[in-house]
């Protein structure tokens, strides 16, 4: 079983690559954003609670987020593993996730960061913003703020997983296929060690 966390700044291709990994390794992709949207759309108790925070512009508390993730893991007990996308974002969240997984006799196998130069990311996001109409992908100041937020929170998380020898970084520049091949090579090397 492989349980991995995919990291990367906005525009790094996490969602695209997570889909390739999901299909190739038969894993369940758990995206925090998707889990929030599904729970809110279905009007679940957790969705209503999460929405109450989001409507006030507040972050959804860790305990609400982890309960949603627990439900996703529990619904997929027979899977070959999970890809966590968008969680954890802080060391505290990583510790909570580790404890939950440990209680299920599971653990994070590896974390992989898609490393891309910010100039390339800005171009990708601006291009994506033109196509999607997403306002947060069309404003360089908003994009830079998202990078700053990622840098602040994720650096401590990288150290957390490096200390466990579970952190890997791959070059996230180039074509989608080139990135996918680098990602698969990293996962396969880990699986075979």
Short mmCIF file of N, CA and C in Angstrom, two decimals:
data_model
loop_
_atom_site.label_atom_id
_atom_site.label_comp_id
_atom_site.label_asym_id
_atom_site.label_seq_id
_atom_site.Cartn_x
_atom_site.Cartn_y
_atom_site.Cartn_z
N UNK A 1 0.84 -1.19 0.00
CA UNK A 1 0.00 0.00 0.00
C UNK A 1 0.88 1.24 0.00
N UNK A 2 0.51 2.19 -0.84
CA UNK A 2 1.23 3.46 -0.91
C UNK A 2 0.29 4.57 -0.48
N UNK A 3 0.72 5.36 0.48
CA UNK A 3 -0.01 6.56 0.88
C UNK A 3 0.93 7.73 0.69
N UNK A 4 0.58 8.61 -0.24
CA UNK A 4 1.51 9.70 -0.50
C UNK A 4 0.82 11.05 -0.45
N UNK A 5 1.63 12.04 -0.20
CA UNK A 5 1.19 13.43 -0.18
C UNK A 5 1.90 14.13 -1.33
N UNK A 6 1.12 14.84 -2.13
CA UNK A 6 1.67 15.59 -3.25
C UNK A 6 1.68 17.07 -2.89
N UNK A 7 2.87 17.67 -2.93
CA UNK A 7 3.04 19.09 -2.62
C UNK A 7 3.36 19.86 -3.89
N UNK A 8 3.12 21.12 -3.85
CA UNK A 8 3.54 21.99 -4.93
C UNK A 8 2.80 23.31 -4.85
N UNK A 9 3.48 24.34 -5.28
CA UNK A 9 2.86 25.67 -5.30
C UNK A 9 1.70 25.67 -6.29
N UNK A 10 0.82 26.66 -6.18
CA UNK A 10 -0.25 26.79 -7.17
C UNK A 10 0.34 26.81 -8.58
N UNK A 11 -0.26 26.04 -9.48
CA UNK A 11 0.21 25.98 -10.85
C UNK A 11 1.28 24.94 -11.11
N UNK A 12 1.68 24.20 -10.06
CA UNK A 12 2.76 23.22 -10.23
C UNK A 12 2.30 21.94 -10.92
N UNK A 13 0.99 21.76 -11.05
CA UNK A 13 0.48 20.58 -11.73
C UNK A 13 0.07 19.45 -10.80
N UNK A 14 -0.12 19.76 -9.52
CA UNK A 14 -0.50 18.72 -8.55
C UNK A 14 -1.75 17.95 -8.98
N UNK A 15 -2.79 18.67 -9.35
CA UNK A 15 -4.04 18.02 -9.72
C UNK A 15 -3.89 17.12 -10.93
N UNK A 16 -3.20 17.62 -11.93
CA UNK A 16 -2.95 16.84 -13.15
C UNK A 16 -2.16 15.59 -12.83
N UNK A 17 -1.06 15.75 -12.09
CA UNK A 17 -0.20 14.61 -11.78
C UNK A 17 -0.88 13.64 -10.81
N UNK A 18 -1.66 14.16 -9.87
CA UNK A 18 -2.38 13.27 -8.94
C UNK A 18 -3.30 12.34 -9.71
N UNK A 19 -3.92 12.84 -10.76
CA UNK A 19 -4.82 12.02 -11.58
C UNK A 19 -4.05 10.90 -12.28
N UNK A 20 -2.87 11.20 -12.82
CA UNK A 20 -2.05 10.16 -13.46
C UNK A 20 -1.60 9.12 -12.45
N UNK A 21 -1.18 9.57 -11.27
CA UNK A 21 -0.74 8.64 -10.22
C UNK A 21 -1.92 7.77 -9.78
N UNK A 22 -3.07 8.40 -9.60
CA UNK A 22 -4.27 7.66 -9.18
C UNK A 22 -4.57 6.52 -10.14
N UNK A 23 -4.57 6.83 -11.43
CA UNK A 23 -4.90 5.81 -12.44
C UNK A 23 -3.82 4.73 -12.52
N UNK A 24 -2.57 5.13 -12.54
CA UNK A 24 -1.48 4.18 -12.75
C UNK A 24 -1.24 3.25 -11.57
N UNK A 25 -1.46 3.75 -10.35
CA UNK A 25 -1.19 2.95 -9.16
C UNK A 25 -2.46 2.52 -8.45
N UNK A 26 -3.61 2.83 -9.05
CA UNK A 26 -4.92 2.45 -8.50
C UNK A 26 -5.10 2.95 -7.06
N UNK A 27 -4.82 4.23 -6.86
CA UNK A 27 -4.94 4.85 -5.55
C UNK A 27 -6.20 5.72 -5.50
N UNK A 28 -6.64 6.04 -4.31
CA UNK A 28 -7.76 6.95 -4.11
C UNK A 28 -7.19 8.35 -3.92
N UNK A 29 -7.66 9.30 -4.73
CA UNK A 29 -7.19 10.68 -4.64
C UNK A 29 -8.11 11.44 -3.70
N UNK A 30 -7.56 11.93 -2.60
CA UNK A 30 -8.34 12.70 -1.63
C UNK A 30 -7.85 14.15 -1.67
N UNK A 31 -8.65 14.98 -2.32
CA UNK A 31 -8.37 16.41 -2.41
C UNK A 31 -9.22 17.13 -1.38
N UNK A 32 -8.59 17.87 -0.49
CA UNK A 32 -9.34 18.58 0.55
C UNK A 32 -10.41 19.47 -0.06
N UNK A 33 -10.07 20.19 -1.11
CA UNK A 33 -11.04 21.08 -1.76
C UNK A 33 -12.25 20.31 -2.27
N UNK A 34 -12.00 19.16 -2.91
CA UNK A 34 -13.10 18.34 -3.42
C UNK A 34 -13.96 17.80 -2.29
N UNK A 35 -13.30 17.37 -1.20
CA UNK A 35 -14.02 16.82 -0.05
C UNK A 35 -14.91 17.91 0.56
N UNK A 36 -14.37 19.12 0.70
CA UNK A 36 -15.19 20.24 1.21
C UNK A 36 -16.40 20.47 0.30
N UNK A 37 -16.14 20.59 -1.01
CA UNK A 37 -17.23 20.89 -1.95
C UNK A 37 -18.30 19.81 -1.92
N UNK A 38 -17.90 18.55 -1.86
CA UNK A 38 -18.86 17.44 -1.84
C UNK A 38 -19.70 17.49 -0.58
N UNK A 39 -19.07 17.67 0.58
CA UNK A 39 -19.81 17.72 1.84
C UNK A 39 -20.75 18.91 1.89
N UNK A 40 -20.32 20.04 1.35
CA UNK A 40 -21.17 21.23 1.33
C UNK A 40 -22.36 21.00 0.39
N UNK A 41 -22.09 20.45 -0.79
CA UNK A 41 -23.16 20.20 -1.77
C UNK A 41 -24.19 19.21 -1.24
N UNK A 42 -23.72 18.21 -0.48
CA UNK A 42 -24.63 17.19 0.07
C UNK A 42 -25.27 17.63 1.38
N UNK A 43 -24.91 18.82 1.84
CA UNK A 43 -25.47 19.35 3.10
C UNK A 43 -25.24 18.42 4.29
N UNK A 44 -24.07 17.77 4.32
CA UNK A 44 -23.76 16.91 5.47
C UNK A 44 -23.52 17.81 6.69
N UNK A 45 -23.57 17.21 7.87
CA UNK A 45 -23.31 17.98 9.09
C UNK A 45 -21.94 18.65 9.02
N UNK A 46 -20.93 17.88 8.56
CA UNK A 46 -19.58 18.45 8.45
C UNK A 46 -19.52 19.53 7.37
N UNK A 47 -20.26 19.33 6.28
CA UNK A 47 -20.30 20.32 5.21
C UNK A 47 -20.92 21.63 5.68
N UNK A 48 -22.00 21.53 6.44
CA UNK A 48 -22.66 22.72 6.98
C UNK A 48 -21.72 23.45 7.93
N UNK A 49 -21.02 22.67 8.77
CA UNK A 49 -20.08 23.26 9.72
C UNK A 49 -18.92 23.95 8.97
N UNK A 50 -18.36 23.26 7.98
CA UNK A 50 -17.26 23.83 7.20
C UNK A 50 -17.70 25.12 6.51
N UNK A 51 -18.89 25.09 5.92
CA UNK A 51 -19.42 26.25 5.19
C UNK A 51 -19.60 27.44 6.13
N UNK A 52 -19.98 27.17 7.38
CA UNK A 52 -20.18 28.27 8.33
C UNK A 52 -18.87 29.04 8.56
N UNK A 53 -17.75 28.33 8.56
CA UNK A 53 -16.44 28.99 8.71
C UNK A 53 -16.06 29.70 7.41
N UNK A 54 -16.24 29.00 6.29
CA UNK A 54 -15.85 29.55 5.00
C UNK A 54 -16.64 30.81 4.66
N UNK A 55 -17.91 30.82 5.02
CA UNK A 55 -18.76 32.00 4.75
C UNK A 55 -18.28 33.23 5.50
N UNK A 56 -17.59 33.01 6.62
CA UNK A 56 -17.05 34.13 7.40
C UNK A 56 -15.62 34.47 6.97
N UNK A 57 -15.13 33.74 5.96
CA UNK A 57 -13.77 33.97 5.49
C UNK A 57 -12.72 33.38 6.40
N UNK A 58 -13.13 32.43 7.24
CA UNK A 58 -12.21 31.80 8.19
C UNK A 58 -11.76 30.45 7.64
N UNK A 59 -10.62 30.00 8.12
CA UNK A 59 -10.15 28.67 7.77
C UNK A 59 -10.98 27.63 8.50
N UNK A 60 -11.25 26.53 7.82
CA UNK A 60 -11.98 25.43 8.46
C UNK A 60 -11.03 24.81 9.48
N UNK A 61 -11.48 24.64 10.74
CA UNK A 61 -10.60 24.08 11.77
C UNK A 61 -10.10 22.68 11.41
N UNK A 62 -8.91 22.36 11.90
CA UNK A 62 -8.29 21.07 11.61
C UNK A 62 -9.19 19.90 11.97
N UNK A 63 -9.89 19.98 13.12
CA UNK A 63 -10.69 18.83 13.54
C UNK A 63 -11.84 18.55 12.57
N UNK A 64 -12.41 19.59 11.96
CA UNK A 64 -13.48 19.39 10.97
C UNK A 64 -12.89 18.78 9.70
N UNK A 65 -11.77 19.32 9.26
CA UNK A 65 -11.11 18.82 8.05
C UNK A 65 -10.71 17.36 8.21
N UNK A 66 -10.09 17.02 9.33
CA UNK A 66 -9.63 15.65 9.53
C UNK A 66 -10.80 14.68 9.61
N UNK A 67 -11.93 15.11 10.18
CA UNK A 67 -13.11 14.23 10.23
C UNK A 67 -13.60 13.91 8.82
N UNK A 68 -13.57 14.91 7.95
CA UNK A 68 -13.96 14.66 6.55
C UNK A 68 -12.99 13.69 5.89
N UNK A 69 -11.70 13.87 6.14
CA UNK A 69 -10.69 12.98 5.55
C UNK A 69 -10.82 11.58 6.11
N UNK A 70 -11.11 11.47 7.40
CA UNK A 70 -11.32 10.15 8.02
C UNK A 70 -12.46 9.42 7.32
N UNK A 71 -13.54 10.14 7.04
CA UNK A 71 -14.68 9.52 6.34
C UNK A 71 -14.26 9.00 4.97
N UNK A 72 -13.45 9.77 4.26
CA UNK A 72 -12.98 9.35 2.93
C UNK A 72 -12.11 8.10 3.02
N UNK A 73 -11.19 8.08 3.98
CA UNK A 73 -10.33 6.92 4.16
C UNK A 73 -11.17 5.71 4.55
N UNK A 74 -12.10 5.89 5.48
CA UNK A 74 -12.93 4.78 5.94
C UNK A 74 -13.84 4.24 4.84
N UNK A 75 -14.28 5.10 3.91
CA UNK A 75 -15.12 4.65 2.79
C UNK A 75 -14.32 3.82 1.79
N UNK A 76 -13.00 3.93 1.85
CA UNK A 76 -12.14 3.28 0.86
C UNK A 76 -11.14 2.32 1.51
N UNK A 77 -11.62 1.56 2.49
CA UNK A 77 -10.76 0.66 3.26
C UNK A 77 -9.97 -0.33 2.40
N UNK A 78 -10.54 -0.74 1.28
CA UNK A 78 -9.90 -1.78 0.46
C UNK A 78 -9.01 -1.22 -0.64
N UNK A 79 -8.77 0.06 -0.60
CA UNK A 79 -7.96 0.67 -1.66
C UNK A 79 -6.50 0.24 -1.53
N UNK A 80 -5.75 0.48 -2.60
CA UNK A 80 -4.31 0.16 -2.60
C UNK A 80 -3.49 1.31 -2.02
N UNK A 81 -4.18 2.37 -1.60
CA UNK A 81 -3.50 3.51 -1.01
C UNK A 81 -4.19 4.81 -1.37
N UNK A 82 -3.61 5.90 -0.88
CA UNK A 82 -4.23 7.21 -1.02
C UNK A 82 -3.21 8.25 -1.47
N UNK A 83 -3.71 9.23 -2.22
CA UNK A 83 -2.94 10.44 -2.53
C UNK A 83 -3.65 11.57 -1.80
N UNK A 84 -2.96 12.22 -0.89
CA UNK A 84 -3.51 13.37 -0.18
C UNK A 84 -3.05 14.64 -0.89
N UNK A 85 -4.01 15.47 -1.25
CA UNK A 85 -3.75 16.67 -2.04
C UNK A 85 -4.41 17.84 -1.32
N UNK A 86 -3.59 18.79 -0.84
CA UNK A 86 -4.14 19.94 -0.12
C UNK A 86 -4.17 19.77 1.38
N UNK A 87 -3.70 18.65 1.84
CA UNK A 87 -3.65 18.36 3.28
C UNK A 87 -2.58 17.31 3.48
N UNK A 88 -1.73 17.46 4.46
CA UNK A 88 -1.66 18.54 5.44
C UNK A 88 -0.97 19.77 4.87
N UNK A 89 -1.22 20.90 5.52
CA UNK A 89 -0.57 22.16 5.14
C UNK A 89 0.30 22.72 6.25
N UNK A 90 0.19 22.14 7.44
CA UNK A 90 1.00 22.57 8.58
C UNK A 90 1.53 21.33 9.29
N UNK A 91 2.54 21.53 10.12
CA UNK A 91 3.08 20.42 10.89
C UNK A 91 2.02 19.85 11.82
N UNK A 92 1.22 20.72 12.42
CA UNK A 92 0.15 20.24 13.31
C UNK A 92 -0.80 19.31 12.56
N UNK A 93 -1.18 19.71 11.35
CA UNK A 93 -2.07 18.86 10.54
C UNK A 93 -1.39 17.54 10.19
N UNK A 94 -0.09 17.58 9.90
CA UNK A 94 0.65 16.36 9.58
C UNK A 94 0.66 15.41 10.78
N UNK A 95 0.83 15.97 11.97
CA UNK A 95 0.82 15.14 13.18
C UNK A 95 -0.56 14.52 13.40
N UNK A 96 -1.62 15.30 13.15
CA UNK A 96 -2.99 14.79 13.29
C UNK A 96 -3.23 13.67 12.27
N UNK A 97 -2.80 13.89 11.03
CA UNK A 97 -2.96 12.88 9.98
C UNK A 97 -2.19 11.61 10.33
N UNK A 98 -0.95 11.76 10.79
CA UNK A 98 -0.14 10.60 11.18
C UNK A 98 -0.83 9.79 12.27
N UNK A 99 -1.40 10.48 13.27
CA UNK A 99 -2.08 9.78 14.36
C UNK A 99 -3.30 9.03 13.84
N UNK A 100 -4.12 9.70 13.02
CA UNK A 100 -5.30 9.03 12.47
C UNK A 100 -4.90 7.80 11.66
N UNK A 101 -3.92 7.95 10.77
CA UNK A 101 -3.49 6.82 9.94
C UNK A 101 -2.93 5.70 10.80
N UNK A 102 -2.15 6.05 11.81
CA UNK A 102 -1.59 5.05 12.71
C UNK A 102 -2.69 4.25 13.40
N UNK A 103 -3.77 4.92 13.80
CA UNK A 103 -4.91 4.24 14.42
C UNK A 103 -5.57 3.26 13.45
N UNK A 104 -5.39 3.47 12.15
CA UNK A 104 -5.94 2.58 11.11
C UNK A 104 -4.88 1.58 10.63
N UNK A 105 -3.74 1.52 11.32
CA UNK A 105 -2.60 0.70 10.90
C UNK A 105 -2.09 1.10 9.51
N UNK A 106 -2.11 2.39 9.25
CA UNK A 106 -1.62 2.95 8.00
C UNK A 106 -0.58 4.01 8.32
N UNK A 107 0.16 4.45 7.29
CA UNK A 107 1.11 5.54 7.48
C UNK A 107 1.36 6.21 6.14
N UNK A 108 1.88 7.42 6.20
CA UNK A 108 2.31 8.11 4.98
C UNK A 108 3.59 7.42 4.52
N UNK A 109 3.60 6.98 3.27
CA UNK A 109 4.76 6.30 2.72
C UNK A 109 5.81 7.29 2.24
N UNK A 110 5.33 8.34 1.57
CA UNK A 110 6.25 9.31 0.99
C UNK A 110 5.51 10.60 0.69
N UNK A 111 6.27 11.68 0.63
CA UNK A 111 5.74 12.97 0.20
C UNK A 111 6.59 13.42 -0.98
N UNK A 112 5.92 13.96 -1.98
CA UNK A 112 6.64 14.39 -3.18
C UNK A 112 6.26 15.84 -3.49
N UNK A 113 7.28 16.67 -3.65
CA UNK A 113 7.06 18.07 -4.02
C UNK A 113 7.39 18.24 -5.50
N UNK A 114 6.48 18.90 -6.21
CA UNK A 114 6.73 19.28 -7.60
C UNK A 114 7.38 20.66 -7.56
N UNK A 115 8.67 20.70 -7.86
CA UNK A 115 9.45 21.93 -7.74
C UNK A 115 9.52 22.64 -9.09
N UNK A 116 8.97 23.85 -9.13
CA UNK A 116 8.93 24.62 -10.38
C UNK A 116 9.30 26.07 -10.07
N UNK A 117 10.11 26.67 -10.94
CA UNK A 117 10.48 28.08 -10.79
C UNK A 117 9.22 28.95 -10.80
N UNK A 118 9.20 29.96 -9.92
CA UNK A 118 8.01 30.81 -9.79
C UNK A 118 7.67 31.56 -11.08
N UNK A 119 8.66 31.91 -11.88
CA UNK A 119 8.38 32.60 -13.15
C UNK A 119 7.56 31.70 -14.08
N UNK A 120 7.91 30.42 -14.10
CA UNK A 120 7.16 29.45 -14.92
C UNK A 120 5.75 29.29 -14.36
N UNK A 121 5.64 29.22 -13.03
CA UNK A 121 4.33 29.06 -12.40
C UNK A 121 3.42 30.25 -12.69
N UNK A 122 3.98 31.46 -12.63
CA UNK A 122 3.17 32.65 -12.91
C UNK A 122 2.63 32.59 -14.33
N UNK A 123 3.47 32.21 -15.28
CA UNK A 123 3.01 32.08 -16.68
C UNK A 123 1.91 31.02 -16.78
N UNK A 124 2.12 29.87 -16.14
CA UNK A 124 1.10 28.81 -16.17
C UNK A 124 -0.22 29.30 -15.60
N UNK A 125 -0.15 29.97 -14.46
CA UNK A 125 -1.37 30.43 -13.79
C UNK A 125 -2.09 31.50 -14.60
N UNK A 126 -1.33 32.44 -15.15
CA UNK A 126 -1.96 33.48 -15.97
C UNK A 126 -2.63 32.87 -17.21
N UNK A 127 -1.96 31.88 -17.83
CA UNK A 127 -2.56 31.18 -18.98
C UNK A 127 -3.81 30.43 -18.55
N UNK A 128 -3.72 29.74 -17.40
CA UNK A 128 -4.88 29.00 -16.89
C UNK A 128 -6.02 29.96 -16.55
N UNK A 129 -5.68 31.10 -15.98
CA UNK A 129 -6.69 32.09 -15.62
C UNK A 129 -7.45 32.61 -16.83
N UNK A 130 -6.74 32.78 -17.95
CA UNK A 130 -7.40 33.24 -19.17
C UNK A 130 -8.42 32.20 -19.66
N UNK A 131 -8.05 30.93 -19.53
CA UNK A 131 -8.93 29.86 -20.01
C UNK A 131 -10.07 29.57 -19.05
N UNK A 132 -9.76 29.55 -17.75
CA UNK A 132 -10.77 29.14 -16.75
C UNK A 132 -11.62 30.29 -16.26
N UNK A 133 -11.07 31.50 -16.34
CA UNK A 133 -11.78 32.66 -15.79
C UNK A 133 -11.60 32.82 -14.29
N UNK A 134 -10.78 31.95 -13.67
CA UNK A 134 -10.54 32.05 -12.23
C UNK A 134 -9.83 33.36 -11.92
N UNK A 135 -10.45 34.17 -11.07
CA UNK A 135 -9.88 35.49 -10.77
C UNK A 135 -8.55 35.38 -10.02
N UNK A 136 -8.40 34.34 -9.17
CA UNK A 136 -7.16 34.22 -8.40
C UNK A 136 -5.99 33.76 -9.26
N UNK A 137 -6.26 33.35 -10.51
CA UNK A 137 -5.20 32.99 -11.45
C UNK A 137 -4.90 34.11 -12.44
N UNK A 138 -5.54 35.27 -12.28
CA UNK A 138 -5.36 36.34 -13.25
C UNK A 138 -4.67 37.57 -12.66
N UNK A 139 -4.40 37.55 -11.38
CA UNK A 139 -3.85 38.71 -10.68
C UNK A 139 -2.50 38.34 -10.09
N UNK A 140 -1.44 38.97 -10.58
CA UNK A 140 -0.08 38.62 -10.15
C UNK A 140 0.09 38.82 -8.64
N UNK A 141 -0.52 39.84 -8.08
CA UNK A 141 -0.40 40.08 -6.63
C UNK A 141 -1.04 38.93 -5.85
N UNK A 142 -2.22 38.49 -6.29
CA UNK A 142 -2.88 37.35 -5.63
C UNK A 142 -2.05 36.08 -5.78
N UNK A 143 -1.49 35.90 -6.96
CA UNK A 143 -0.64 34.72 -7.20
C UNK A 143 0.56 34.75 -6.26
N UNK A 144 1.22 35.90 -6.15
CA UNK A 144 2.39 36.01 -5.27
C UNK A 144 2.01 35.78 -3.82
N UNK A 145 0.84 36.27 -3.40
CA UNK A 145 0.36 36.03 -2.03
C UNK A 145 0.16 34.53 -1.79
N UNK A 146 -0.36 33.83 -2.79
CA UNK A 146 -0.54 32.37 -2.66
C UNK A 146 0.81 31.68 -2.54
N UNK A 147 1.81 32.13 -3.30
CA UNK A 147 3.16 31.57 -3.19
C UNK A 147 3.74 31.83 -1.80
N UNK A 148 3.58 33.06 -1.31
CA UNK A 148 4.11 33.42 0.01
C UNK A 148 3.48 32.55 1.09
N UNK A 149 2.17 32.36 1.02
CA UNK A 149 1.46 31.52 1.99
C UNK A 149 1.98 30.09 1.94
N UNK A 150 2.16 29.56 0.74
CA UNK A 150 2.69 28.21 0.56
C UNK A 150 4.09 28.12 1.18
N UNK A 151 4.94 29.09 0.86
CA UNK A 151 6.32 29.06 1.38
C UNK A 151 6.35 29.09 2.89
N UNK A 152 5.52 29.94 3.50
CA UNK A 152 5.50 30.05 4.97
C UNK A 152 5.11 28.74 5.63
N UNK A 153 4.05 28.14 5.14
CA UNK A 153 3.50 26.96 5.80
C UNK A 153 4.22 25.68 5.41
N UNK A 154 4.62 25.57 4.17
CA UNK A 154 5.10 24.29 3.68
C UNK A 154 6.55 24.00 4.04
N UNK A 155 7.36 25.03 4.23
CA UNK A 155 8.76 24.78 4.57
C UNK A 155 8.90 23.96 5.84
N UNK A 156 8.10 24.28 6.86
CA UNK A 156 8.17 23.50 8.11
C UNK A 156 7.68 22.08 7.88
N UNK A 157 6.74 21.90 6.99
CA UNK A 157 6.20 20.59 6.67
C UNK A 157 7.24 19.74 5.95
N UNK A 158 7.99 20.36 5.06
CA UNK A 158 9.06 19.66 4.36
C UNK A 158 10.08 19.14 5.38
N UNK A 159 10.46 19.98 6.34
CA UNK A 159 11.40 19.55 7.38
C UNK A 159 10.83 18.39 8.19
N UNK A 160 9.53 18.44 8.49
CA UNK A 160 8.85 17.38 9.24
C UNK A 160 9.00 16.04 8.52
N UNK A 161 8.76 16.02 7.22
CA UNK A 161 8.85 14.76 6.47
C UNK A 161 10.29 14.38 6.12
N UNK A 162 11.18 15.36 5.98
CA UNK A 162 12.60 15.04 5.77
C UNK A 162 13.14 14.30 6.99
N UNK A 163 12.72 14.72 8.17
CA UNK A 163 13.18 14.08 9.41
C UNK A 163 12.74 12.61 9.47
N UNK A 164 11.69 12.26 8.74
CA UNK A 164 11.20 10.88 8.70
C UNK A 164 11.70 10.14 7.45
N UNK A 165 12.57 10.79 6.68
CA UNK A 165 13.07 10.24 5.40
C UNK A 165 11.93 9.91 4.44
N UNK A 166 10.92 10.76 4.42
CA UNK A 166 9.76 10.53 3.55
C UNK A 166 9.57 11.64 2.53
N UNK A 167 10.53 12.54 2.40
CA UNK A 167 10.37 13.68 1.50
C UNK A 167 11.21 13.51 0.24
N UNK A 168 10.57 13.72 -0.91
CA UNK A 168 11.23 13.67 -2.20
C UNK A 168 10.81 14.90 -2.99
N UNK A 169 11.72 15.42 -3.79
CA UNK A 169 11.41 16.58 -4.63
C UNK A 169 11.75 16.21 -6.06
N UNK A 170 10.85 16.55 -6.98
CA UNK A 170 11.15 16.31 -8.39
C UNK A 170 10.99 17.62 -9.17
N UNK A 171 11.68 17.68 -10.29
CA UNK A 171 11.59 18.83 -11.17
C UNK A 171 10.21 18.83 -11.82
N UNK A 172 9.43 19.86 -11.55
CA UNK A 172 8.07 19.96 -12.08
C UNK A 172 7.98 20.83 -13.32
N UNK A 173 9.12 21.08 -13.97
CA UNK A 173 9.08 21.86 -15.21
C UNK A 173 9.18 20.90 -16.39
N UNK A 174 8.82 21.40 -17.56
CA UNK A 174 8.83 20.56 -18.76
C UNK A 174 7.42 20.19 -19.17
N UNK A 175 7.32 19.19 -20.04
CA UNK A 175 6.00 18.77 -20.50
C UNK A 175 5.31 17.95 -19.41
N UNK A 176 4.00 17.83 -19.54
CA UNK A 176 3.24 17.02 -18.58
C UNK A 176 3.80 15.60 -18.55
N UNK A 177 4.09 15.04 -19.73
CA UNK A 177 4.61 13.67 -19.80
C UNK A 177 5.98 13.55 -19.13
N UNK A 178 6.85 14.53 -19.33
CA UNK A 178 8.18 14.48 -18.70
C UNK A 178 8.05 14.50 -17.17
N UNK A 179 7.15 15.33 -16.67
CA UNK A 179 6.94 15.42 -15.22
C UNK A 179 6.37 14.11 -14.70
N UNK A 180 5.40 13.55 -15.43
CA UNK A 180 4.79 12.28 -15.02
C UNK A 180 5.84 11.19 -14.94
N UNK A 181 6.72 11.12 -15.94
CA UNK A 181 7.76 10.08 -15.94
C UNK A 181 8.70 10.24 -14.74
N UNK A 182 9.06 11.47 -14.40
CA UNK A 182 9.91 11.70 -13.22
C UNK A 182 9.20 11.27 -11.95
N UNK A 183 7.92 11.59 -11.88
CA UNK A 183 7.12 11.24 -10.70
C UNK A 183 7.03 9.72 -10.56
N UNK A 184 6.69 9.02 -11.64
CA UNK A 184 6.58 7.56 -11.60
C UNK A 184 7.92 6.93 -11.22
N UNK A 185 9.01 7.47 -11.76
CA UNK A 185 10.35 6.94 -11.45
C UNK A 185 10.62 7.04 -9.95
N UNK A 186 10.25 8.17 -9.35
CA UNK A 186 10.44 8.37 -7.91
C UNK A 186 9.59 7.39 -7.10
N UNK A 187 8.33 7.24 -7.49
CA UNK A 187 7.44 6.31 -6.77
C UNK A 187 7.92 4.88 -6.93
N UNK A 188 8.28 4.49 -8.15
CA UNK A 188 8.73 3.11 -8.40
C UNK A 188 10.01 2.80 -7.64
N UNK A 189 10.94 3.76 -7.60
CA UNK A 189 12.18 3.55 -6.84
C UNK A 189 11.86 3.33 -5.37
N UNK A 190 10.95 4.12 -4.84
CA UNK A 190 10.55 3.98 -3.44
C UNK A 190 9.90 2.62 -3.21
N UNK A 191 9.00 2.22 -4.11
CA UNK A 191 8.29 0.94 -3.96
C UNK A 191 9.26 -0.24 -3.98
N UNK A 192 10.33 -0.12 -4.77
CA UNK A 192 11.26 -1.24 -4.95
C UNK A 192 12.38 -1.28 -3.93
N UNK A 193 12.49 -0.24 -3.10
CA UNK A 193 13.56 -0.21 -2.08
C UNK A 193 13.19 -1.05 -0.88
#
